[in-house]
Amino acid sequence: ARDEEIAARKAARPAEDSDKPKRAPRERKPLEEKPITLTVSCEGSGETKAITFNMAQSIGKLKNIATTAFDAPVSYNVFHVSNEGQVFLTKAILVTLSEGARIHLAAPLETTA
């Protein structure tokens, strides 16, 4: 019953009848480009490819570039390949990567909860 009252009130008032002034869109400062070359390998493919990535961008953008290079499924996750093995790539790890670092595309790891 309460949901019906709220829906009726929302329908009764026009959407653009707000007294609050509209906020101007936030200006984004362009980040300095930091191109880096990464070596990418992919599950199911024996080859590696070199990709250039702007470090100022997100992991999502890196995943997009890497999956496109291998025509890999978007469901694959990005892992950092280090001496300790493969670690799921986070923003904290991404900012520490240096020229020639290795990343790997693979199916998501099964978690045991």
CSV table of C-alpha atoms in Angstrom, one decimal:
chain,number,residue,atom,x,y,z
A,1,ALA,CA,0.0,0.0,0.0
A,2,ARG,CA,2.8,2.4,0.9
A,3,ASP,CA,4.5,1.7,-2.5
A,4,GLU,CA,1.3,2.5,-4.3
A,5,GLU,CA,1.1,5.9,-2.5
A,6,ILE,CA,4.7,6.8,-3.4
A,7,ALA,CA,4.1,5.7,-7.1
A,8,ALA,CA,0.9,7.8,-7.2
A,9,ARG,CA,2.7,10.9,-5.8
A,10,LYS,CA,5.6,10.5,-8.3
A,11,ALA,CA,3.2,10.2,-11.2
A,12,ALA,CA,1.3,13.3,-10.0
A,13,ARG,CA,4.2,15.7,-10.1
A,14,PRO,CA,6.0,16.4,-13.4
A,15,ALA,CA,9.6,15.3,-13.6
A,16,GLU,CA,11.1,18.7,-14.6
A,17,ASP,CA,9.3,20.6,-11.8
A,18,SER,CA,12.3,20.6,-9.5
A,19,ASP,CA,13.3,23.8,-7.7
A,20,LYS,CA,16.9,22.7,-7.3
A,21,PRO,CA,19.2,24.2,-10.0
A,22,LYS,CA,20.8,21.6,-12.2
A,23,ARG,CA,24.5,21.0,-11.4
A,24,ALA,CA,27.0,21.7,-14.1
A,25,PRO,CA,28.9,18.6,-15.3
A,26,ARG,CA,32.1,18.1,-13.5
A,27,GLU,CA,35.2,19.2,-15.4
A,28,ARG,CA,37.7,16.4,-15.6
A,29,LYS,CA,41.3,17.3,-15.7
A,30,PRO,CA,43.0,15.4,-18.5
A,31,LEU,CA,45.6,13.0,-16.9
A,32,GLU,CA,49.1,13.0,-18.2
A,33,GLU,CA,49.6,10.1,-20.5
A,34,LYS,CA,52.0,7.4,-19.3
A,35,PRO,CA,52.4,4.9,-22.1
A,36,ILE,CA,53.9,1.5,-21.2
A,37,THR,CA,54.4,-1.7,-23.2
A,38,LEU,CA,53.1,-4.8,-21.5
A,39,THR,CA,53.6,-8.4,-22.6
A,40,VAL,CA,50.3,-10.3,-22.7
A,41,SER,CA,49.6,-14.0,-22.8
A,42,CYS,CA,46.2,-15.7,-22.9
A,43,GLU,CA,44.9,-19.0,-21.7
A,44,GLY,CA,44.5,-21.4,-24.6
A,45,SER,CA,47.0,-19.6,-26.8
A,46,GLY,CA,50.7,-20.4,-26.8
A,47,GLU,CA,51.8,-17.0,-28.1
A,48,THR,CA,52.4,-13.6,-26.3
A,49,LYS,CA,51.7,-10.2,-27.7
A,50,ALA,CA,53.1,-6.8,-26.8
A,51,ILE,CA,50.5,-4.1,-26.2
A,52,THR,CA,50.9,-0.4,-25.4
A,53,PHE,CA,48.7,0.9,-22.6
A,54,ASN,CA,48.3,4.3,-21.0
A,55,MET,CA,48.9,3.8,-17.3
A,56,ALA,CA,46.6,6.7,-16.4
A,57,GLN,CA,43.6,4.6,-17.7
A,58,SER,CA,41.6,2.0,-15.8
A,59,ILE,CA,42.0,-1.8,-15.6
A,60,GLY,CA,38.8,-2.1,-17.6
A,61,LYS,CA,40.5,-0.3,-20.5
A,62,LEU,CA,43.5,-2.6,-20.2
A,63,LYS,CA,41.3,-5.6,-20.2
A,64,ASN,CA,39.5,-4.3,-23.3
A,65,ILE,CA,42.8,-3.8,-25.2
A,66,ALA,CA,44.2,-7.2,-24.1
A,67,THR,CA,41.0,-9.2,-24.8
A,68,THR,CA,40.7,-7.5,-28.2
A,69,ALA,CA,44.4,-8.4,-29.1
A,70,PHE,CA,43.6,-12.1,-28.5
A,71,ASP,CA,39.9,-12.2,-29.4
A,72,ALA,CA,39.5,-13.6,-25.9
A,73,PRO,CA,36.2,-13.8,-24.1
A,74,VAL,CA,35.3,-10.7,-22.0
A,75,SER,CA,34.6,-13.0,-19.1
A,76,TYR,CA,38.4,-13.6,-18.7
A,77,ASN,CA,40.2,-11.9,-15.8
A,78,VAL,CA,43.5,-10.0,-16.0
A,79,PHE,CA,46.4,-11.4,-13.9
A,80,HIS,CA,49.8,-10.0,-13.2
A,81,VAL,CA,52.5,-12.6,-13.8
A,82,SER,CA,55.4,-12.2,-11.3
A,83,ASN,CA,58.1,-14.5,-9.9
A,84,GLU,CA,55.6,-15.6,-7.2
A,85,GLY,CA,53.0,-16.7,-9.8
A,86,GLN,CA,49.8,-15.1,-11.1
A,87,VAL,CA,48.0,-12.5,-9.0
A,88,PHE,CA,44.7,-11.0,-9.8
A,89,LEU,CA,45.4,-7.5,-11.2
A,90,THR,CA,44.1,-4.6,-9.1
A,91,LYS,CA,44.6,-0.9,-9.5
A,92,ALA,CA,47.2,-1.0,-6.7
A,93,ILE,CA,49.2,-3.6,-8.6
A,94,LEU,CA,48.6,-1.8,-11.9
A,95,VAL,CA,50.3,1.4,-10.8
A,96,THR,CA,53.4,-0.5,-9.8
A,97,LEU,CA,53.9,-2.2,-13.2
A,98,SER,CA,57.0,-1.2,-15.2
A,99,GLU,CA,57.9,-1.4,-18.9
A,100,GLY,CA,57.8,-5.0,-20.1
A,101,ALA,CA,55.7,-6.4,-17.3
A,102,ARG,CA,53.8,-9.5,-18.0
A,103,ILE,CA,50.0,-9.9,-17.7
A,104,HIS,CA,47.9,-13.0,-18.4
A,105,LEU,CA,44.3,-13.4,-19.5
A,106,ALA,CA,42.5,-16.4,-18.0
A,107,ALA,CA,39.1,-17.7,-16.9
A,108,PRO,CA,38.1,-16.5,-13.4
A,109,LEU,CA,39.6,-18.6,-10.6
A,110,GLU,CA,37.1,-20.7,-8.7
A,111,THR,CA,36.8,-19.5,-5.2
A,112,THR,CA,35.9,-21.8,-2.4
A,113,ALA,CA,33.8,-20.1,0.2
